[in-house]
Coordinates of C-alpha atoms in Angstrom, one line a residue:
Chain A
M1 CA 98.7 5.1 -31.8
N2 CA 98.8 4.2 -28.2
K3 CA 95.6 5.7 -26.6
L4 CA 96.0 4.0 -23.2
C5 CA 95.3 6.3 -20.2
S6 CA 93.7 6.2 -16.8
M7 CA 89.9 6.5 -16.3
K8 CA 90.6 9.9 -14.6
E9 CA 92.5 11.1 -17.7
A10 CA 89.9 9.8 -20.1
I11 CA 87.0 11.4 -18.4
A12 CA 88.8 14.7 -17.8
A13 CA 89.7 14.9 -21.5
S14 CA 86.3 13.8 -23.0
V15 CA 83.4 14.6 -20.7
T16 CA 82.8 18.4 -20.3
D17 CA 80.1 20.3 -18.4
G18 CA 76.9 20.5 -20.6
C19 CA 78.0 17.7 -23.0
S20 CA 75.8 14.9 -24.2
L21 CA 76.9 11.5 -23.1
V22 CA 76.2 7.8 -23.4
I23 CA 77.6 5.2 -21.0
D24 CA 76.2 2.3 -23.0
G25 CA 75.4 -1.3 -22.2
F26 CA 72.2 -3.3 -22.0
T27 CA 72.3 -4.9 -18.5
H28 CA 75.6 -6.3 -19.8
L29 CA 78.9 -4.2 -20.0
I30 CA 77.6 -1.1 -18.1
C31 CA 80.7 0.9 -17.1
F32 CA 79.9 2.0 -13.5
A33 CA 83.6 3.0 -13.1
A34 CA 83.2 5.7 -15.7
G35 CA 80.0 7.1 -14.2
H36 CA 81.6 7.2 -10.7
E37 CA 84.6 9.1 -12.1
I38 CA 82.3 11.6 -13.8
I39 CA 80.6 12.2 -10.4
R40 CA 84.0 12.6 -8.7
Q41 CA 85.1 15.1 -11.3
G42 CA 81.9 17.1 -10.5
R43 CA 80.5 17.3 -14.1
R44 CA 77.2 19.3 -14.4
N45 CA 74.4 19.8 -16.8
L46 CA 75.0 16.6 -18.8
T47 CA 72.5 15.3 -21.3
A48 CA 72.6 11.6 -20.4
I49 CA 71.4 9.3 -23.2
R50 CA 70.7 5.5 -23.1
L51 CA 67.9 3.2 -24.1
T52 CA 68.0 1.7 -20.6
P53 CA 69.2 4.2 -18.0
D54 CA 69.8 2.2 -14.9
L55 CA 71.6 2.4 -11.5
V56 CA 74.7 4.3 -12.7
Y57 CA 72.5 6.9 -14.5
D58 CA 70.4 7.2 -11.4
Q59 CA 73.6 7.8 -9.4
L60 CA 74.6 10.5 -11.8
I61 CA 71.2 12.1 -11.4
E62 CA 71.3 11.9 -7.6
A63 CA 74.8 13.5 -7.7
G64 CA 73.5 16.4 -9.6
A65 CA 75.4 15.8 -12.8
V66 CA 72.4 15.4 -15.2
R67 CA 70.2 18.1 -16.6
K68 CA 68.4 16.1 -19.2
L69 CA 67.7 12.4 -19.8
V70 CA 67.0 10.9 -23.2
F71 CA 65.8 7.3 -22.8
S72 CA 63.3 4.6 -23.5
W73 CA 63.1 2.4 -20.4
A74 CA 64.2 3.5 -17.0
G75 CA 64.2 1.1 -14.1
N76 CA 66.2 -1.3 -11.9
P77 CA 65.7 -4.4 -14.1
G78 CA 63.7 -7.1 -12.5
V79 CA 63.7 -5.2 -9.2
G80 CA 62.0 -1.8 -9.2
S81 CA 62.3 1.9 -9.8
L82 CA 65.1 4.4 -10.2
H83 CA 64.4 6.5 -7.2
A84 CA 66.5 9.6 -7.9
L85 CA 64.9 9.8 -11.3
R86 CA 61.4 9.4 -9.8
R87 CA 62.2 12.0 -7.1
R88 CA 63.0 14.4 -9.9
S89 CA 60.3 13.6 -12.4
E90 CA 57.1 13.3 -10.4
A91 CA 54.6 16.2 -9.8
S92 CA 55.7 16.4 -6.1
S93 CA 59.4 17.1 -6.9
P94 CA 60.7 20.7 -6.8
E95 CA 63.8 20.0 -8.9
R96 CA 62.6 18.6 -12.2
L97 CA 64.8 16.7 -14.6
E98 CA 64.1 17.2 -18.3
L99 CA 63.0 14.0 -20.0
E100 CA 62.9 13.1 -23.7
E101 CA 61.3 9.8 -24.2
Y102 CA 61.1 7.2 -26.9
S103 CA 60.6 3.4 -27.2
H104 CA 63.7 1.3 -27.6
F105 CA 63.5 1.1 -31.3
G106 CA 62.8 4.8 -31.6
L107 CA 65.9 5.8 -29.7
L108 CA 67.9 3.1 -31.4
S109 CA 66.8 4.5 -34.8
R110 CA 68.1 7.9 -33.8
L111 CA 71.5 6.3 -33.1
L112 CA 71.3 4.3 -36.4
A113 CA 70.8 7.6 -38.3
G114 CA 73.7 9.2 -36.4
S115 CA 75.9 6.3 -37.1
A116 CA 75.0 6.2 -40.7
G117 CA 75.5 9.9 -41.3
L118 CA 71.8 10.3 -42.3
P119 CA 69.5 13.1 -41.0
F120 CA 66.7 10.7 -39.9
W121 CA 65.7 7.1 -39.7
P122 CA 62.2 5.8 -40.6
L123 CA 60.4 3.1 -38.5
N124 CA 57.0 1.6 -38.6
N125 CA 55.8 2.6 -35.2
Y126 CA 53.9 5.0 -32.9
A127 CA 50.7 5.5 -35.0
G128 CA 47.9 6.6 -32.7
G129 CA 49.7 6.1 -29.4
D130 CA 50.8 8.8 -26.9
I131 CA 54.6 8.5 -27.2
A132 CA 54.7 10.6 -30.4
R133 CA 52.1 13.0 -29.0
V134 CA 54.3 14.0 -26.1
N135 CA 57.6 14.0 -28.0
P136 CA 57.8 16.6 -30.8
S137 CA 61.0 15.0 -32.2
I138 CA 58.9 12.1 -33.4
K139 CA 57.4 13.0 -36.8
T140 CA 56.1 11.2 -39.8
V141 CA 57.4 10.8 -43.3
T142 CA 55.8 9.5 -46.4
C143 CA 57.6 6.8 -48.3
P144 CA 58.5 8.2 -51.8
F145 CA 58.1 4.7 -53.3
T146 CA 55.0 3.2 -51.7
G147 CA 53.2 6.2 -50.2
Q148 CA 53.2 4.5 -46.8
E149 CA 53.3 6.8 -43.8
L150 CA 56.1 6.0 -41.3
A151 CA 57.4 7.5 -38.1
A152 CA 60.7 9.4 -38.4
V153 CA 63.2 10.3 -35.7
P154 CA 66.2 12.7 -36.1
A155 CA 69.8 11.6 -36.0
L156 CA 71.5 11.6 -32.6
R157 CA 75.2 12.4 -32.4
P158 CA 76.2 12.3 -28.7
D159 CA 79.3 14.2 -27.8
V160 CA 80.8 11.2 -26.0
A161 CA 80.2 7.4 -25.9
I162 CA 81.8 5.2 -23.2
I163 CA 81.9 1.6 -24.3
H164 CA 83.0 -1.2 -22.0
C165 CA 84.3 -4.4 -23.7
Q166 CA 86.0 -7.7 -22.8
R167 CA 89.2 -6.9 -24.6
A168 CA 90.9 -4.1 -26.6
D169 CA 94.3 -3.2 -27.9
A170 CA 96.0 0.1 -27.1
E171 CA 94.6 1.6 -30.3
G172 CA 91.0 0.9 -29.2
N173 CA 90.1 -2.0 -31.4
A174 CA 87.4 -3.4 -29.1
Q175 CA 86.1 -7.0 -29.0
V176 CA 82.8 -7.8 -27.4
W177 CA 80.9 -11.0 -27.0
G178 CA 77.6 -11.9 -25.3
L179 CA 74.8 -9.3 -25.4
L180 CA 75.9 -6.6 -27.8
G181 CA 73.1 -4.1 -26.9
S182 CA 73.6 -0.9 -29.0
Q183 CA 77.3 -0.5 -28.4
K184 CA 78.2 -0.4 -32.1
E185 CA 75.5 2.1 -33.1
V186 CA 76.3 4.3 -30.1
A187 CA 80.0 4.3 -30.8
F188 CA 79.6 5.1 -34.5
A189 CA 77.0 7.8 -33.7
A190 CA 79.2 9.6 -31.1
K191 CA 81.7 12.3 -31.8
K192 CA 84.2 10.9 -29.3
V193 CA 84.6 7.3 -28.1
V194 CA 86.2 6.1 -24.9
V195 CA 86.8 2.3 -24.8
V196 CA 87.1 0.7 -21.4
A197 CA 88.4 -2.9 -21.3
E198 CA 88.7 -5.8 -18.9
E199 CA 91.9 -6.8 -20.7
I200 CA 94.4 -5.0 -22.9
V201 CA 95.7 -7.3 -25.5
S202 CA 98.1 -7.0 -28.4
T203 CA 96.9 -5.9 -31.8
E204 CA 98.2 -9.2 -33.1
R205 CA 95.7 -11.0 -30.9
I206 CA 92.9 -8.8 -32.1
R207 CA 93.9 -9.6 -35.7
K208 CA 93.7 -13.3 -35.0
D209 CA 89.9 -13.0 -34.5
P210 CA 88.7 -10.0 -36.5
N211 CA 85.0 -10.8 -36.6
R212 CA 84.9 -10.3 -32.8
T213 CA 85.8 -6.6 -33.1
L214 CA 82.7 -4.5 -32.6
V215 CA 84.3 -1.0 -32.4
P216 CA 87.3 -0.3 -34.6
G217 CA 90.1 1.8 -33.1
I218 CA 89.8 4.5 -35.8
I219 CA 86.8 6.0 -34.1
V220 CA 88.3 5.7 -30.5
S221 CA 90.0 8.5 -28.7
H222 CA 90.9 6.9 -25.3
V223 CA 91.5 3.4 -24.1
V224 CA 91.2 2.6 -20.4
H225 CA 92.2 -0.7 -18.7
E226 CA 89.7 -1.1 -15.9
P227 CA 89.0 -4.7 -14.8
W228 CA 85.7 -5.1 -12.9
G229 CA 84.8 -1.6 -14.1
C230 CA 81.2 -2.9 -14.7
H231 CA 80.4 -4.2 -11.2
P232 CA 77.5 -4.6 -10.2
S233 CA 76.7 -5.1 -14.0
F234 CA 78.2 -8.1 -15.7
V235 CA 80.8 -9.0 -18.3
Q236 CA 80.2 -12.3 -20.2
G237 CA 83.0 -14.7 -19.6
F238 CA 84.5 -12.5 -16.8
H239 CA 81.9 -12.1 -14.1
D240 CA 78.2 -12.5 -13.3
R241 CA 75.8 -9.7 -12.4
D242 CA 75.8 -8.9 -8.7
N243 CA 72.1 -9.5 -8.3
D244 CA 72.1 -9.1 -4.5
F245 CA 73.3 -5.6 -5.0
Y246 CA 70.5 -4.7 -7.4
V247 CA 68.0 -6.0 -4.8
K248 CA 69.7 -4.1 -2.0
W249 CA 69.9 -1.0 -4.1
E250 CA 66.1 -0.7 -3.9
D251 CA 66.3 0.0 -0.2
I252 CA 69.5 2.1 -0.4
S253 CA 68.2 4.4 -3.1
R254 CA 64.6 4.8 -1.7
Q255 CA 65.7 7.2 1.0
P256 CA 67.8 10.2 0.0
E257 CA 69.8 9.9 3.2
T258 CA 71.0 6.3 2.6
Y259 CA 71.5 7.1 -1.1
R260 CA 73.8 10.0 -0.3
A261 CA 75.7 8.0 2.3
W262 CA 76.3 5.3 -0.3
L263 CA 77.6 7.8 -2.8
E264 CA 79.8 9.3 0.0
E265 CA 81.3 5.9 0.8
F266 CA 81.6 4.2 -2.6
V267 CA 82.1 7.1 -5.0
H268 CA 83.3 10.3 -3.3
G269 CA 85.1 8.4 -0.6
V270 CA 87.4 6.5 -2.9
K271 CA 90.1 7.6 -5.3
D272 CA 89.4 5.3 -8.2
R273 CA 88.0 1.9 -9.1
Q274 CA 90.6 0.0 -7.2
G275 CA 89.4 1.9 -4.1
Y276 CA 85.8 1.0 -4.8
L277 CA 86.7 -2.7 -5.3
A278 CA 88.6 -2.7 -2.0
R279 CA 85.4 -1.6 -0.2
L280 CA 83.3 -4.5 -1.5
E281 CA 82.6 -7.4 0.8
T282 CA 85.5 -9.9 1.0
G283 CA 85.1 -12.8 -1.3
L284 CA 82.4 -11.2 -3.4
L285 CA 84.5 -10.9 -6.6
D286 CA 85.5 -14.6 -6.3
K287 CA 81.8 -15.5 -6.0
L288 CA 80.9 -13.5 -9.1
R289 CA 83.8 -14.7 -11.3
A290 CA 82.5 -16.6 -14.4
K291 CA 83.0 -20.3 -14.7
A292 CA 84.8 -20.9 -18.0
R293 CA 82.8 -21.8 -21.1
V294 CA 85.3 -21.5 -23.9
C295 CA 84.1 -21.8 -27.5
E296 CA 85.9 -23.7 -30.2
G297 CA 88.0 -21.5 -32.4
V298 CA 87.3 -20.9 -36.1
D299 CA 89.6 -21.2 -39.1
Y300 CA 90.4 -17.9 -40.7
G301 CA 92.7 -19.4 -43.3
Y302 CA 92.3 -19.2 -47.0
Chain B
M1 CA 63.2 -35.7 -2.3
A2 CA 59.4 -35.6 -2.0
T3 CA 58.2 -32.4 -0.4
E4 CA 54.9 -31.3 0.9
L5 CA 53.2 -29.6 -2.1
S6 CA 50.0 -27.5 -1.9
A7 CA 47.8 -28.5 -4.7
T8 CA 46.2 -25.1 -4.8
P9 CA 47.9 -22.9 -7.4
T10 CA 48.8 -19.3 -6.5
A11 CA 47.6 -16.5 -8.7
S12 CA 51.0 -16.3 -10.4
E13 CA 51.1 -20.1 -11.0
R14 CA 47.6 -19.9 -12.5
M15 CA 48.6 -17.1 -14.8
A16 CA 51.9 -18.7 -15.9
Y17 CA 50.2 -22.0 -16.6
R18 CA 47.3 -20.4 -18.5
A19 CA 49.7 -18.2 -20.5
A20 CA 51.8 -21.3 -21.4
Q21 CA 48.6 -22.9 -22.9
E22 CA 48.6 -20.1 -25.5
L23 CA 52.0 -21.2 -26.9
R24 CA 52.3 -23.7 -29.6
D25 CA 55.3 -25.8 -30.5
A26 CA 57.7 -23.9 -32.8
D27 CA 56.1 -20.5 -32.2
V28 CA 58.6 -17.7 -32.4
V29 CA 58.0 -15.8 -29.2
F30 CA 59.4 -12.5 -28.0
V31 CA 59.9 -13.3 -24.3
G32 CA 59.4 -10.7 -21.6
I33 CA 60.8 -11.1 -18.1
G34 CA 58.8 -12.3 -15.1
L35 CA 55.7 -14.4 -15.7
P36 CA 56.0 -14.5 -19.5
N37 CA 59.4 -15.9 -19.2
L38 CA 58.1 -18.6 -16.8
A39 CA 55.2 -19.3 -19.1
C40 CA 57.6 -19.8 -22.0
N41 CA 59.9 -22.1 -20.0
L42 CA 56.9 -24.1 -18.8
A43 CA 55.6 -24.5 -22.4
R44 CA 59.0 -25.6 -23.5
A45 CA 59.3 -28.1 -20.7
T46 CA 55.8 -29.6 -21.5
H47 CA 53.9 -29.3 -24.7
A48 CA 56.0 -27.0 -26.8
P49 CA 59.7 -28.2 -26.8
G50 CA 60.3 -26.4 -30.1
L51 CA 59.3 -23.0 -28.8
F52 CA 61.7 -20.5 -30.3
M53 CA 62.6 -17.8 -27.7
I54 CA 63.9 -14.4 -28.7
Y55 CA 64.8 -11.8 -26.1
E56 CA 64.9 -8.1 -26.6
S57 CA 68.5 -8.0 -25.3
G58 CA 69.7 -9.9 -28.4
A59 CA 69.5 -13.6 -27.5
V60 CA 67.9 -15.6 -30.3
G61 CA 66.9 -19.2 -29.8
A62 CA 67.8 -19.0 -26.1
I63 CA 67.5 -21.9 -23.7
P64 CA 68.4 -20.4 -20.4
E65 CA 69.7 -22.9 -17.8
R66 CA 68.6 -20.7 -14.9
L67 CA 65.6 -18.4 -14.6
P68 CA 66.8 -15.1 -15.9
V69 CA 66.4 -12.4 -13.3
S70 CA 66.4 -9.7 -16.0
I71 CA 65.9 -9.6 -19.7
G72 CA 69.7 -9.2 -20.1
D73 CA 70.8 -12.1 -18.0
P74 CA 74.1 -13.8 -19.0
S75 CA 72.4 -17.2 -18.9
L76 CA 70.4 -16.2 -22.0
V77 CA 73.7 -16.0 -24.0
T78 CA 75.1 -19.4 -23.0
D79 CA 73.9 -22.0 -25.6
S80 CA 71.8 -19.5 -27.6
L81 CA 71.6 -20.1 -31.3
A82 CA 72.6 -16.5 -32.0
V83 CA 73.3 -13.4 -30.2
V84 CA 72.8 -10.2 -32.1
G85 CA 72.7 -6.5 -31.5
Q86 CA 69.5 -4.8 -30.4
A87 CA 69.2 -3.0 -33.8
D88 CA 69.0 -6.5 -35.4
I89 CA 66.4 -7.6 -32.9
F90 CA 64.1 -4.7 -33.6
Q91 CA 64.7 -4.3 -37.3
C92 CA 65.3 -7.8 -38.6
M93 CA 63.2 -9.8 -36.1
L94 CA 60.3 -7.7 -34.9
Q95 CA 59.7 -5.0 -37.6
R96 CA 60.5 -7.6 -40.3
G97 CA 57.5 -9.6 -39.0
L98 CA 59.2 -12.7 -37.6
I99 CA 57.5 -12.6 -34.2
E100 CA 54.4 -14.7 -33.8
V101 CA 53.7 -14.1 -30.1
G102 CA 54.6 -11.1 -27.9
F103 CA 53.9 -10.8 -24.2
L104 CA 53.2 -7.5 -22.3
G105 CA 52.0 -6.4 -18.9
G106 CA 51.6 -2.9 -17.5
A107 CA 50.3 -0.6 -14.9
Q108 CA 47.1 0.0 -16.7
V109 CA 45.1 -1.7 -19.5
D110 CA 41.8 -0.5 -21.0
R111 CA 38.9 -2.3 -22.8
W112 CA 40.7 -2.0 -26.2
G113 CA 43.9 -3.6 -24.9
N114 CA 45.8 -0.4 -24.8
I115 CA 48.6 -0.6 -22.2
N116 CA 50.2 2.1 -20.1
T117 CA 53.7 1.7 -18.7
T118 CA 54.7 5.3 -18.8
V119 CA 53.0 7.5 -16.2
I120 CA 50.1 7.6 -13.8
G121 CA 48.4 11.0 -14.1
D122 CA 49.4 13.8 -16.4
Y123 CA 52.4 13.2 -18.6
A124 CA 54.1 16.5 -17.8
N125 CA 53.2 16.3 -14.1
P126 CA 52.9 12.7 -13.3
K127 CA 51.7 11.3 -10.0
V128 CA 53.9 8.2 -10.6
R129 CA 56.7 8.0 -13.1
L130 CA 56.8 4.4 -14.5
P131 CA 59.7 2.9 -16.5
G132 CA 58.4 3.8 -20.0
S133 CA 58.0 1.7 -23.1
G134 CA 61.2 -0.1 -23.7
G135 CA 60.3 -2.3 -26.6
A136 CA 56.7 -2.7 -25.5
C137 CA 55.3 -0.1 -28.0
E138 CA 56.8 -1.9 -31.0
I139 CA 56.0 -5.3 -29.7
A140 CA 52.3 -4.2 -29.5
V141 CA 52.5 -2.9 -33.1
H142 CA 54.3 -5.8 -34.7
A143 CA 53.7 -9.1 -32.9
R144 CA 51.1 -11.2 -34.8
R145 CA 49.5 -12.3 -31.5
L146 CA 49.9 -10.3 -28.3
L147 CA 49.2 -11.8 -24.9
I148 CA 48.6 -9.4 -22.0
V149 CA 49.4 -10.9 -18.6
M150 CA 48.2 -8.7 -15.7
R151 CA 46.6 -9.1 -12.3
M152 CA 43.1 -7.6 -12.2
S153 CA 41.9 -4.7 -10.1
K154 CA 39.9 -1.5 -10.7
R155 CA 43.2 0.4 -10.4
T156 CA 44.8 -1.6 -13.2
F157 CA 41.8 -2.4 -15.5
V158 CA 40.8 1.2 -16.3
E159 CA 38.1 2.9 -18.4
T160 CA 40.8 5.0 -20.1
C161 CA 44.6 4.6 -19.8
D162 CA 46.3 7.8 -18.5
F163 CA 48.9 7.2 -21.3
V164 CA 48.8 4.8 -24.2
T165 CA 52.3 3.4 -24.4
S166 CA 51.5 0.2 -26.3
P167 CA 48.5 0.3 -28.7
G168 CA 45.7 -2.2 -28.6
H169 CA 42.7 -2.6 -30.9
R170 CA 41.4 1.0 -30.8
V171 CA 43.7 3.9 -30.0
N172 CA 42.2 7.3 -29.4
G173 CA 39.2 6.3 -31.5
K174 CA 41.0 4.7 -34.4
S175 CA 41.3 1.0 -35.3
R176 CA 44.6 -0.8 -35.9
A177 CA 43.7 -1.0 -39.6
E178 CA 43.1 2.7 -39.9
L179 CA 46.5 3.3 -38.1
G180 CA 48.3 0.8 -40.4
M181 CA 49.6 -1.5 -37.7
P182 CA 51.0 -4.7 -39.1
G183 CA 50.6 -6.9 -36.0
G184 CA 47.3 -8.6 -35.0
G185 CA 47.0 -6.8 -31.6
P186 CA 46.0 -8.4 -28.3
T187 CA 44.4 -11.8 -28.5
R188 CA 43.9 -12.4 -24.8
I189 CA 44.3 -10.8 -21.4
I190 CA 45.3 -13.5 -18.9
T191 CA 44.6 -12.4 -15.3
D192 CA 44.5 -13.9 -11.9
L193 CA 40.7 -14.2 -12.0
G194 CA 40.1 -15.3 -15.6
V195 CA 40.8 -14.7 -19.2
L196 CA 39.5 -11.9 -21.4
D197 CA 39.1 -12.3 -25.2
F198 CA 38.5 -9.6 -27.7
D199 CA 35.3 -9.4 -29.8
A200 CA 35.1 -8.4 -33.5
T201 CA 35.0 -4.7 -32.5
G202 CA 38.2 -5.1 -30.5
E203 CA 36.6 -4.9 -27.1
A204 CA 37.7 -7.1 -24.3
V205 CA 35.0 -9.6 -23.0
L206 CA 35.2 -12.1 -20.2
A207 CA 35.6 -15.5 -21.8
E208 CA 37.0 -17.7 -19.0
V209 CA 37.0 -17.9 -15.2
Y210 CA 39.1 -20.1 -13.0
P211 CA 37.2 -22.8 -11.0
G212 CA 35.6 -21.1 -8.0
V213 CA 35.6 -17.6 -9.5
T214 CA 32.3 -16.0 -10.5
P215 CA 31.8 -13.6 -13.3
E216 CA 30.5 -11.1 -10.7
Q217 CA 33.9 -11.2 -8.9
V218 CA 35.7 -10.5 -12.2
R219 CA 33.4 -7.6 -13.1
A220 CA 33.9 -6.2 -9.6
A221 CA 37.6 -6.1 -10.3
C222 CA 37.2 -4.3 -13.6
G223 CA 37.1 -0.5 -14.0
W224 CA 34.8 -0.6 -17.0
P225 CA 31.4 -2.4 -17.5
L226 CA 32.9 -5.7 -18.6
R227 CA 30.8 -7.8 -20.9
T228 CA 30.7 -11.6 -20.6
A229 CA 31.0 -13.9 -23.7
D230 CA 27.9 -15.9 -24.5
A231 CA 29.6 -19.2 -23.7
L232 CA 31.8 -18.7 -20.6
R233 CA 34.6 -21.3 -20.4
T234 CA 36.4 -22.6 -17.4
A235 CA 40.1 -21.7 -17.4
A236 CA 42.7 -24.5 -17.4
E237 CA 44.5 -24.8 -14.1
P238 CA 47.9 -26.5 -13.4
D239 CA 47.8 -30.0 -11.8
V240 CA 50.2 -31.2 -9.2
S241 CA 52.9 -32.3 -11.7
V242 CA 52.9 -28.9 -13.3
L243 CA 53.0 -27.2 -9.9
R244 CA 56.0 -29.3 -9.0
L245 CA 57.7 -28.4 -12.2
L246 CA 57.1 -24.7 -11.6
R247 CA 58.1 -24.6 -8.0
E248 CA 61.0 -27.1 -7.9
K249 CA 62.5 -26.8 -11.3
L250 CA 61.6 -23.6 -13.1
D251 CA 61.5 -21.1 -10.3
P252 CA 63.0 -22.7 -7.2
Q253 CA 63.9 -19.4 -5.7
R254 CA 60.3 -18.1 -6.2
L255 CA 61.4 -15.0 -8.1
Y256 CA 58.1 -14.8 -9.9
L257 CA 55.8 -17.3 -8.3

């Protein structure tokens, strides 16, 4: 089935006010285009979930789209803080965001349980520390075989997962290489999956390299073709991270006024991703484009 | 091109070099970003060419060509031995017990090596909201040896952490053994003034100072009454060839130095 549609259509059809949502990616493959479209469509009261909420989650928070954040590490990687998040989570802030906090493996375990259709996932962690003390969703379980006490976290089934990938076919069979993050677990845990791809290719091309497929089309509801949809994040083999932006963001996001002005110009002030790309500094995309490093193919014959 | 090179190491250079001395050839190390990453690359370029670097983002056996600016840098993927999902990293590498050395830093550390990267102040009403655990909590639980790398001040070396994100040798009154933690816990805290080891009870004691630093200076920068080991050692410092390597090859843009 052909599931191709525009980002606008995919977000309108899948992300509703009050839903729980993951825009996944671990530094790599973070779909800023999807986050910006959610802001433009004015979604409210979202539960935003990701191990590593970063700039696009902070932008969703600043834009007033998020009621609750479920996470394990929140920052501007290698640079600094998420300032909208800090402004809404410190004692001095009037409008507080609800936070539910784990370590990476704890939150990942919730997604593993969700993706496996199990009620919980055990992990050897948290004994004595304060993370479990402040999060009532972290409990303990006794192993029925060894008697060992382990931490246990409940399954997480987000309403929507948005997964960016290098290439997909129109059915949503999505191929990813480079850092895989938790894209697979998030996709299988979610009730609805939107795949966003740098390239749309034929199913025949997907079938020629089946081991590369991370998310199979049978769990995908919408497919969006959005080249450069991850800027300023990166896509292995397509383009590098725009590190200068991440550094500049520290200054832009520190003051609410400059933050809002940026959202006005680059999110509200454009119609879609093409409009955003057109506002970037001339020559930037060429500068970020990946230098080829093609691997040798493998033989799938028998 | 020969350039003018100051032979005096900066605090970061001292720490990166001293941390590198802790790494042995063929150690499997869970690499954090910043100084730990620099220390690992320095060890690999000098005495530990077989150092096996695993990154939380999924790169296994990485040999990054440029200094990664984040733990998820694309240069970690290129020429890695394997790239796996994060579930595999945490389940099959870390919880499985494959990691010999882990590195952590934080906003606060206490005398038992507990680390706080979550909040300053009360959890529900924090004065400062920090990034949180990430993988730090599980690295502290599972790594066979944990190295803590932090600059020393009364603000960061505290009597009691506001929040224990990553457990050390005693957490809220209980030992690692009582809590059933598989990893060995912190072995050293490498600071800009000296190095703290842990005694048999799990308490940090001053074991090394850099040349020119007195134990009094170190104690003055510590928020608890820091004890000094019976035999105080002198911490190793980088020579000019190492400084050149650090400054010109490993971190030419001075991202971390």
